[in-house]
Short mmCIF file of N, CA and C in Angstrom, two decimals:
data_model
loop_
_atom_site.label_atom_id
_atom_site.label_comp_id
_atom_site.label_asym_id
_atom_site.label_seq_id
_atom_site.Cartn_x
_atom_site.Cartn_y
_atom_site.Cartn_z
N UNK O 28 -13.00 -17.76 -25.21
CA UNK O 28 -13.30 -16.57 -24.44
C UNK O 28 -13.51 -16.90 -22.96
N UNK O 29 -14.23 -17.95 -22.68
CA UNK O 29 -14.49 -18.31 -21.28
C UNK O 29 -13.19 -18.66 -20.56
N UNK O 30 -12.30 -19.38 -21.23
CA UNK O 30 -11.03 -19.75 -20.62
C UNK O 30 -10.22 -18.51 -20.27
N UNK O 31 -10.18 -17.55 -21.15
CA UNK O 31 -9.46 -16.30 -20.92
C UNK O 31 -10.00 -15.59 -19.68
N UNK O 32 -11.32 -15.50 -19.53
CA UNK O 32 -11.93 -14.88 -18.36
C UNK O 32 -11.57 -15.65 -17.10
N UNK O 33 -11.55 -16.95 -17.18
CA UNK O 33 -11.21 -17.76 -16.01
C UNK O 33 -9.78 -17.50 -15.55
N UNK O 34 -8.87 -17.35 -16.48
CA UNK O 34 -7.47 -17.07 -16.13
C UNK O 34 -7.37 -15.72 -15.41
N UNK O 35 -8.08 -14.71 -15.88
CA UNK O 35 -8.07 -13.41 -15.21
C UNK O 35 -8.66 -13.53 -13.82
N UNK O 36 -9.78 -14.21 -13.69
CA UNK O 36 -10.39 -14.38 -12.37
C UNK O 36 -9.46 -15.15 -11.44
N UNK O 37 -8.82 -16.18 -11.93
CA UNK O 37 -7.89 -16.95 -11.10
C UNK O 37 -6.73 -16.07 -10.65
N UNK O 38 -6.22 -15.24 -11.55
CA UNK O 38 -5.12 -14.34 -11.19
C UNK O 38 -5.55 -13.37 -10.10
N UNK O 39 -6.77 -12.85 -10.21
CA UNK O 39 -7.26 -11.91 -9.20
C UNK O 39 -7.42 -12.58 -7.84
N UNK O 40 -7.82 -13.83 -7.84
CA UNK O 40 -8.01 -14.55 -6.59
C UNK O 40 -6.70 -14.82 -5.87
N UNK O 41 -5.62 -14.97 -6.63
CA UNK O 41 -4.35 -15.33 -6.03
C UNK O 41 -3.47 -14.13 -5.68
N UNK O 42 -3.86 -12.92 -6.06
CA UNK O 42 -3.11 -11.73 -5.70
C UNK O 42 -3.59 -11.25 -4.33
N UNK O 43 -2.76 -11.42 -3.31
CA UNK O 43 -3.16 -10.99 -1.97
C UNK O 43 -1.95 -10.81 -1.07
N UNK O 44 -2.20 -10.17 0.05
CA UNK O 44 -1.18 -10.03 1.09
C UNK O 44 -1.72 -10.66 2.37
N UNK O 45 -0.81 -11.14 3.19
CA UNK O 45 -1.18 -11.73 4.47
C UNK O 45 -0.29 -11.12 5.54
N UNK O 46 -0.93 -10.45 6.48
CA UNK O 46 -0.22 -9.88 7.61
C UNK O 46 -0.64 -10.65 8.86
N UNK O 47 0.31 -10.92 9.76
CA UNK O 47 -0.06 -11.62 11.00
C UNK O 47 -1.11 -10.83 11.76
N UNK O 48 -2.08 -11.54 12.33
CA UNK O 48 -3.14 -10.88 13.09
C UNK O 48 -2.65 -10.49 14.48
N UNK O 49 -3.34 -9.55 15.08
CA UNK O 49 -3.06 -9.18 16.46
C UNK O 49 -2.16 -7.97 16.60
N UNK O 50 -2.03 -7.55 17.85
CA UNK O 50 -1.21 -6.39 18.17
C UNK O 50 0.25 -6.78 18.35
N UNK O 51 1.12 -5.83 18.06
CA UNK O 51 2.54 -5.97 18.34
C UNK O 51 2.86 -4.97 19.44
N UNK O 52 3.45 -5.44 20.52
CA UNK O 52 3.78 -4.57 21.64
C UNK O 52 5.30 -4.46 21.75
N UNK O 53 5.78 -3.24 21.89
CA UNK O 53 7.22 -2.99 22.02
C UNK O 53 7.42 -1.76 22.88
N UNK O 54 8.64 -1.60 23.35
CA UNK O 54 9.00 -0.49 24.22
C UNK O 54 9.57 0.65 23.39
N UNK O 55 9.27 1.87 23.83
CA UNK O 55 9.80 3.06 23.17
C UNK O 55 11.33 2.95 23.08
N UNK O 56 11.87 3.28 21.92
CA UNK O 56 13.31 3.22 21.70
C UNK O 56 13.78 1.92 21.08
N UNK O 57 12.96 0.85 21.17
CA UNK O 57 13.33 -0.44 20.58
C UNK O 57 13.05 -0.44 19.09
N UNK O 58 13.34 -1.56 18.45
CA UNK O 58 13.02 -1.77 17.05
C UNK O 58 11.98 -2.87 16.96
N UNK O 59 11.16 -2.83 15.92
CA UNK O 59 10.14 -3.86 15.71
C UNK O 59 10.05 -4.14 14.21
N UNK O 60 9.74 -5.39 13.86
CA UNK O 60 9.54 -5.76 12.46
C UNK O 60 8.13 -6.30 12.30
N UNK O 61 7.41 -5.73 11.33
CA UNK O 61 6.04 -6.15 11.03
C UNK O 61 6.07 -6.99 9.77
N UNK O 62 5.44 -8.16 9.82
CA UNK O 62 5.50 -9.09 8.71
C UNK O 62 4.47 -8.82 7.63
N UNK O 63 4.81 -9.24 6.42
CA UNK O 63 3.87 -9.17 5.29
C UNK O 63 4.31 -10.21 4.26
N UNK O 64 3.47 -11.20 4.03
CA UNK O 64 3.68 -12.20 2.98
C UNK O 64 2.73 -11.84 1.84
N UNK O 65 3.09 -12.13 0.61
CA UNK O 65 2.23 -11.79 -0.51
C UNK O 65 2.24 -12.87 -1.57
N UNK O 66 1.19 -12.90 -2.36
CA UNK O 66 1.09 -13.73 -3.56
C UNK O 66 0.72 -12.80 -4.69
N UNK O 67 1.43 -12.92 -5.80
CA UNK O 67 1.15 -12.06 -6.93
C UNK O 67 1.30 -12.84 -8.22
N UNK O 68 0.32 -12.71 -9.09
CA UNK O 68 0.39 -13.37 -10.40
C UNK O 68 1.19 -12.53 -11.39
N UNK O 69 1.57 -11.33 -10.98
CA UNK O 69 2.30 -10.42 -11.85
C UNK O 69 3.80 -10.59 -11.66
N UNK O 70 4.55 -10.39 -12.72
CA UNK O 70 6.01 -10.41 -12.59
C UNK O 70 6.52 -9.07 -12.07
N UNK O 71 5.67 -8.06 -12.08
CA UNK O 71 6.02 -6.73 -11.57
C UNK O 71 5.62 -6.63 -10.10
N UNK O 72 6.36 -7.27 -9.25
CA UNK O 72 6.02 -7.28 -7.83
C UNK O 72 6.42 -5.95 -7.20
N UNK O 73 5.43 -5.20 -6.79
CA UNK O 73 5.61 -3.91 -6.15
C UNK O 73 4.76 -3.91 -4.90
N UNK O 74 5.35 -3.67 -3.74
CA UNK O 74 4.62 -3.70 -2.48
C UNK O 74 4.68 -2.34 -1.80
N UNK O 75 3.62 -2.01 -1.08
CA UNK O 75 3.46 -0.70 -0.45
C UNK O 75 3.15 -0.88 1.03
N UNK O 76 3.67 0.01 1.87
CA UNK O 76 3.34 0.06 3.29
C UNK O 76 2.68 1.40 3.62
N UNK O 77 1.62 1.34 4.45
CA UNK O 77 0.87 2.51 4.89
C UNK O 77 0.71 2.48 6.40
N UNK O 78 0.59 3.66 6.97
CA UNK O 78 0.34 3.83 8.41
C UNK O 78 -0.98 4.58 8.57
N UNK O 79 -1.84 4.08 9.47
CA UNK O 79 -3.09 4.77 9.75
C UNK O 79 -3.26 4.90 11.25
N UNK O 80 -3.31 6.14 11.73
CA UNK O 80 -3.51 6.35 13.17
C UNK O 80 -4.82 7.10 13.40
N UNK O 81 -5.53 6.68 14.43
CA UNK O 81 -6.80 7.30 14.76
C UNK O 81 -7.79 7.22 13.61
N UNK O 82 -8.51 8.31 13.38
CA UNK O 82 -9.48 8.36 12.30
C UNK O 82 -8.91 8.99 11.03
N UNK O 83 -7.60 9.15 10.98
CA UNK O 83 -6.95 9.75 9.82
C UNK O 83 -6.91 8.77 8.65
N UNK O 84 -6.72 9.30 7.46
CA UNK O 84 -6.56 8.46 6.27
C UNK O 84 -5.23 7.74 6.34
N UNK O 85 -5.11 6.59 5.67
CA UNK O 85 -3.80 5.91 5.63
C UNK O 85 -2.76 6.82 4.98
N UNK O 86 -1.54 6.74 5.48
CA UNK O 86 -0.44 7.58 5.02
C UNK O 86 0.63 6.69 4.40
N UNK O 87 1.05 7.02 3.19
CA UNK O 87 2.08 6.25 2.50
C UNK O 87 3.40 6.33 3.26
N UNK O 88 4.01 5.16 3.50
CA UNK O 88 5.33 5.11 4.15
C UNK O 88 6.40 4.83 3.11
N UNK O 89 6.27 3.69 2.41
CA UNK O 89 7.29 3.30 1.45
C UNK O 89 6.76 2.28 0.45
N UNK O 90 7.50 2.11 -0.63
CA UNK O 90 7.21 1.08 -1.62
C UNK O 90 8.51 0.36 -1.95
N UNK O 91 8.36 -0.91 -2.32
CA UNK O 91 9.54 -1.69 -2.71
C UNK O 91 9.21 -2.52 -3.95
N UNK O 92 10.17 -2.56 -4.89
CA UNK O 92 10.04 -3.34 -6.10
C UNK O 92 10.98 -4.53 -5.97
N UNK O 93 10.70 -5.61 -6.68
CA UNK O 93 11.49 -6.83 -6.51
C UNK O 93 12.97 -6.66 -6.88
N UNK O 94 13.32 -5.67 -7.69
CA UNK O 94 14.72 -5.47 -8.04
C UNK O 94 15.47 -4.60 -7.02
N UNK O 95 14.80 -4.27 -5.91
CA UNK O 95 15.44 -3.49 -4.86
C UNK O 95 15.11 -2.01 -4.89
N UNK O 96 14.52 -1.55 -6.00
CA UNK O 96 14.14 -0.15 -6.08
C UNK O 96 12.94 0.13 -5.18
N UNK O 97 12.73 1.41 -4.90
CA UNK O 97 11.58 1.80 -4.12
C UNK O 97 11.68 3.24 -3.68
N UNK O 98 10.63 3.68 -2.99
CA UNK O 98 10.57 5.05 -2.48
C UNK O 98 10.20 5.00 -1.01
N UNK O 99 10.69 5.98 -0.26
CA UNK O 99 10.30 6.16 1.13
C UNK O 99 9.98 7.63 1.33
N UNK O 100 8.85 7.90 2.00
CA UNK O 100 8.47 9.27 2.30
C UNK O 100 9.52 9.88 3.23
N UNK O 101 9.87 11.14 3.01
CA UNK O 101 10.92 11.81 3.78
C UNK O 101 10.77 11.65 5.30
N UNK O 102 9.57 11.85 5.81
CA UNK O 102 9.40 11.80 7.26
C UNK O 102 9.63 10.41 7.84
N UNK O 103 9.63 9.37 6.98
CA UNK O 103 9.82 8.00 7.46
C UNK O 103 11.19 7.42 7.12
N UNK O 104 11.96 8.08 6.27
CA UNK O 104 13.17 7.45 5.75
C UNK O 104 14.27 7.18 6.77
N UNK O 105 14.30 7.88 7.88
CA UNK O 105 15.35 7.64 8.88
C UNK O 105 15.13 6.37 9.70
N UNK O 106 13.87 6.08 10.04
CA UNK O 106 13.61 4.97 10.98
C UNK O 106 12.84 3.79 10.38
N UNK O 107 12.27 3.95 9.18
CA UNK O 107 11.45 2.90 8.57
C UNK O 107 12.19 2.32 7.37
N UNK O 108 12.24 0.98 7.28
CA UNK O 108 12.91 0.36 6.14
C UNK O 108 12.25 -0.98 5.81
N UNK O 109 12.48 -1.42 4.58
CA UNK O 109 11.92 -2.69 4.14
C UNK O 109 12.71 -3.20 2.94
N UNK O 110 12.77 -4.50 2.82
CA UNK O 110 13.40 -5.14 1.68
C UNK O 110 12.45 -6.20 1.15
N UNK O 111 12.19 -6.19 -0.14
CA UNK O 111 11.31 -7.17 -0.75
C UNK O 111 12.13 -8.41 -1.11
N UNK O 112 11.71 -9.55 -0.59
CA UNK O 112 12.34 -10.83 -0.90
C UNK O 112 11.38 -11.61 -1.78
N UNK O 113 11.62 -11.63 -3.10
CA UNK O 113 10.67 -12.27 -4.01
C UNK O 113 10.73 -13.80 -3.91
N UNK O 114 11.82 -14.36 -3.38
CA UNK O 114 11.89 -15.81 -3.18
C UNK O 114 10.96 -16.24 -2.05
N UNK O 115 11.01 -15.51 -0.93
CA UNK O 115 10.14 -15.82 0.21
C UNK O 115 8.78 -15.15 0.09
N UNK O 116 8.64 -14.28 -0.93
CA UNK O 116 7.42 -13.48 -1.11
C UNK O 116 7.08 -12.74 0.19
N UNK O 117 8.06 -12.00 0.66
CA UNK O 117 7.95 -11.30 1.93
C UNK O 117 8.48 -9.88 1.79
N UNK O 118 7.84 -8.95 2.50
CA UNK O 118 8.30 -7.56 2.50
C UNK O 118 8.06 -6.98 3.90
N UNK O 119 8.86 -7.42 4.88
CA UNK O 119 8.67 -6.94 6.25
C UNK O 119 9.02 -5.47 6.41
N UNK O 120 8.32 -4.80 7.31
CA UNK O 120 8.58 -3.39 7.61
C UNK O 120 9.31 -3.32 8.94
N UNK O 121 10.50 -2.71 8.94
CA UNK O 121 11.26 -2.54 10.18
C UNK O 121 11.17 -1.09 10.63
N UNK O 122 10.78 -0.90 11.89
CA UNK O 122 10.72 0.45 12.48
C UNK O 122 11.75 0.48 13.59
N UNK O 123 12.68 1.42 13.52
CA UNK O 123 13.73 1.54 14.53
C UNK O 123 13.45 2.71 15.45
N UNK O 124 14.03 2.67 16.63
CA UNK O 124 13.89 3.75 17.62
C UNK O 124 12.43 4.15 17.78
N UNK O 125 11.61 3.17 18.17
CA UNK O 125 10.17 3.39 18.29
C UNK O 125 9.83 4.62 19.11
N UNK O 126 8.81 5.33 18.64
CA UNK O 126 8.29 6.50 19.32
C UNK O 126 6.81 6.27 19.60
N UNK O 127 6.28 6.98 20.57
CA UNK O 127 4.87 6.86 20.91
C UNK O 127 3.98 7.14 19.69
N UNK O 128 4.40 8.05 18.84
CA UNK O 128 3.62 8.40 17.65
C UNK O 128 3.60 7.28 16.60
N UNK O 129 4.39 6.23 16.80
CA UNK O 129 4.39 5.09 15.88
C UNK O 129 3.21 4.15 16.15
N UNK O 130 2.50 4.36 17.26
CA UNK O 130 1.33 3.52 17.57
C UNK O 130 0.26 3.78 16.52
N UNK O 131 -0.04 2.76 15.71
CA UNK O 131 -0.97 2.90 14.60
C UNK O 131 -1.27 1.54 14.02
N UNK O 132 -2.12 1.53 13.00
CA UNK O 132 -2.36 0.33 12.21
C UNK O 132 -1.50 0.45 10.96
N UNK O 133 -0.78 -0.62 10.62
CA UNK O 133 0.10 -0.62 9.45
C UNK O 133 -0.44 -1.59 8.41
N UNK O 134 -0.52 -1.13 7.16
CA UNK O 134 -1.04 -1.93 6.07
C UNK O 134 0.02 -2.20 5.02
N UNK O 135 0.03 -3.42 4.55
CA UNK O 135 0.86 -3.82 3.43
C UNK O 135 -0.09 -4.01 2.24
N UNK O 136 0.28 -3.55 1.04
CA UNK O 136 -0.62 -3.64 -0.11
C UNK O 136 0.14 -3.92 -1.40
N UNK O 137 -0.53 -4.59 -2.33
CA UNK O 137 0.03 -4.86 -3.65
C UNK O 137 -0.26 -3.75 -4.64
N UNK O 138 -1.18 -2.87 -4.31
CA UNK O 138 -1.56 -1.77 -5.18
C UNK O 138 -1.33 -0.45 -4.44
N UNK O 139 -1.05 0.64 -5.15
CA UNK O 139 -0.87 1.93 -4.49
C UNK O 139 -2.22 2.47 -4.00
N UNK O 140 -2.59 2.08 -2.79
CA UNK O 140 -3.89 2.41 -2.24
C UNK O 140 -4.06 3.91 -2.02
N UNK O 141 -3.04 4.55 -1.50
CA UNK O 141 -3.07 5.99 -1.25
C UNK O 141 -1.81 6.56 -1.87
N UNK O 142 -1.97 7.40 -2.89
CA UNK O 142 -0.80 7.88 -3.63
C UNK O 142 -0.30 9.24 -3.18
N UNK O 143 -1.14 9.99 -2.47
CA UNK O 143 -0.74 11.34 -2.10
C UNK O 143 -0.95 12.33 -3.22
N UNK O 144 -1.40 11.88 -4.37
CA UNK O 144 -1.65 12.76 -5.50
C UNK O 144 -3.14 13.12 -5.50
N UNK O 145 -3.50 14.21 -4.84
CA UNK O 145 -4.90 14.56 -4.66
C UNK O 145 -5.59 14.94 -5.96
N UNK O 146 -4.84 15.29 -7.00
CA UNK O 146 -5.48 15.67 -8.26
C UNK O 146 -6.21 14.48 -8.88
N UNK O 147 -5.80 13.27 -8.58
CA UNK O 147 -6.49 12.10 -9.12
C UNK O 147 -7.68 11.69 -8.26
N UNK O 148 -7.85 12.30 -7.10
CA UNK O 148 -8.93 11.93 -6.21
C UNK O 148 -10.21 12.70 -6.49
N UNK O 149 -10.15 13.72 -7.31
CA UNK O 149 -11.31 14.55 -7.60
C UNK O 149 -11.70 14.41 -9.06
N UNK O 150 -12.98 14.31 -9.30
CA UNK O 150 -13.44 14.22 -10.69
C UNK O 150 -14.76 14.95 -10.79
N UNK O 151 -14.88 15.76 -11.80
CA UNK O 151 -16.13 16.45 -12.07
C UNK O 151 -16.93 15.67 -13.11
N UNK O 152 -18.21 15.46 -12.84
CA UNK O 152 -19.10 14.89 -13.84
C UNK O 152 -19.82 16.05 -14.51
N UNK O 153 -19.77 16.06 -15.84
CA UNK O 153 -20.32 17.18 -16.59
C UNK O 153 -21.62 16.78 -17.28
N UNK O 154 -22.52 17.75 -17.36
CA UNK O 154 -23.74 17.59 -18.16
C UNK O 154 -23.40 17.86 -19.61
N UNK O 155 -24.34 17.54 -20.48
CA UNK O 155 -24.12 17.79 -21.91
C UNK O 155 -23.96 19.27 -22.21
N UNK O 156 -24.55 20.16 -21.37
CA UNK O 156 -24.44 21.60 -21.61
C UNK O 156 -23.19 22.20 -20.95
N UNK O 157 -22.23 21.33 -20.57
CA UNK O 157 -20.95 21.72 -19.97
C UNK O 157 -21.07 22.39 -18.60
N UNK O 158 -22.09 22.08 -17.84
CA UNK O 158 -22.17 22.52 -16.45
C UNK O 158 -21.90 21.31 -15.55
N UNK O 159 -21.33 21.59 -14.38
CA UNK O 159 -20.96 20.50 -13.48
C UNK O 159 -22.21 19.85 -12.90
N UNK O 160 -22.26 18.52 -13.00
CA UNK O 160 -23.35 17.75 -12.45
C UNK O 160 -23.03 17.38 -11.00
N UNK O 161 -21.83 16.86 -10.75
CA UNK O 161 -21.40 16.45 -9.40
C UNK O 161 -19.89 16.60 -9.28
N UNK O 162 -19.43 16.85 -8.08
CA UNK O 162 -18.02 16.70 -7.73
C UNK O 162 -17.89 15.40 -6.97
N UNK O 163 -17.04 14.53 -7.42
CA UNK O 163 -16.82 13.26 -6.73
C UNK O 163 -15.49 13.37 -6.01
N UNK O 164 -15.50 13.03 -4.73
CA UNK O 164 -14.26 13.07 -3.92
C UNK O 164 -13.93 11.68 -3.46
#
């Protein structure tokens, strides 16, 4: 039993992403590539990119699976692209024709941090008498 727990803990420790630190500066109209290296103990390598500007919540941009599949949000599909390279364990985000509104913090993640499915973000806690105890958001 202890060995099994250790394997799970070791797997959790090795699942991570590494993005280069610091700001990236580019001129409007140019293209820029943001790096993301990852380590995953899972054979189901799925990576996600998010954009967060100001005090807004992170916004899903795209996801990529190791077999080349993935999704891109409609508003980002023209200028944002990424390819997952499972050999290099890399999933860089390329932004073309930069616009001022692209100034933001960009996150790479191994888990779907923000899904856009608000129905899963709300949960009611019920009392035994079937009245709502709390709304959790």
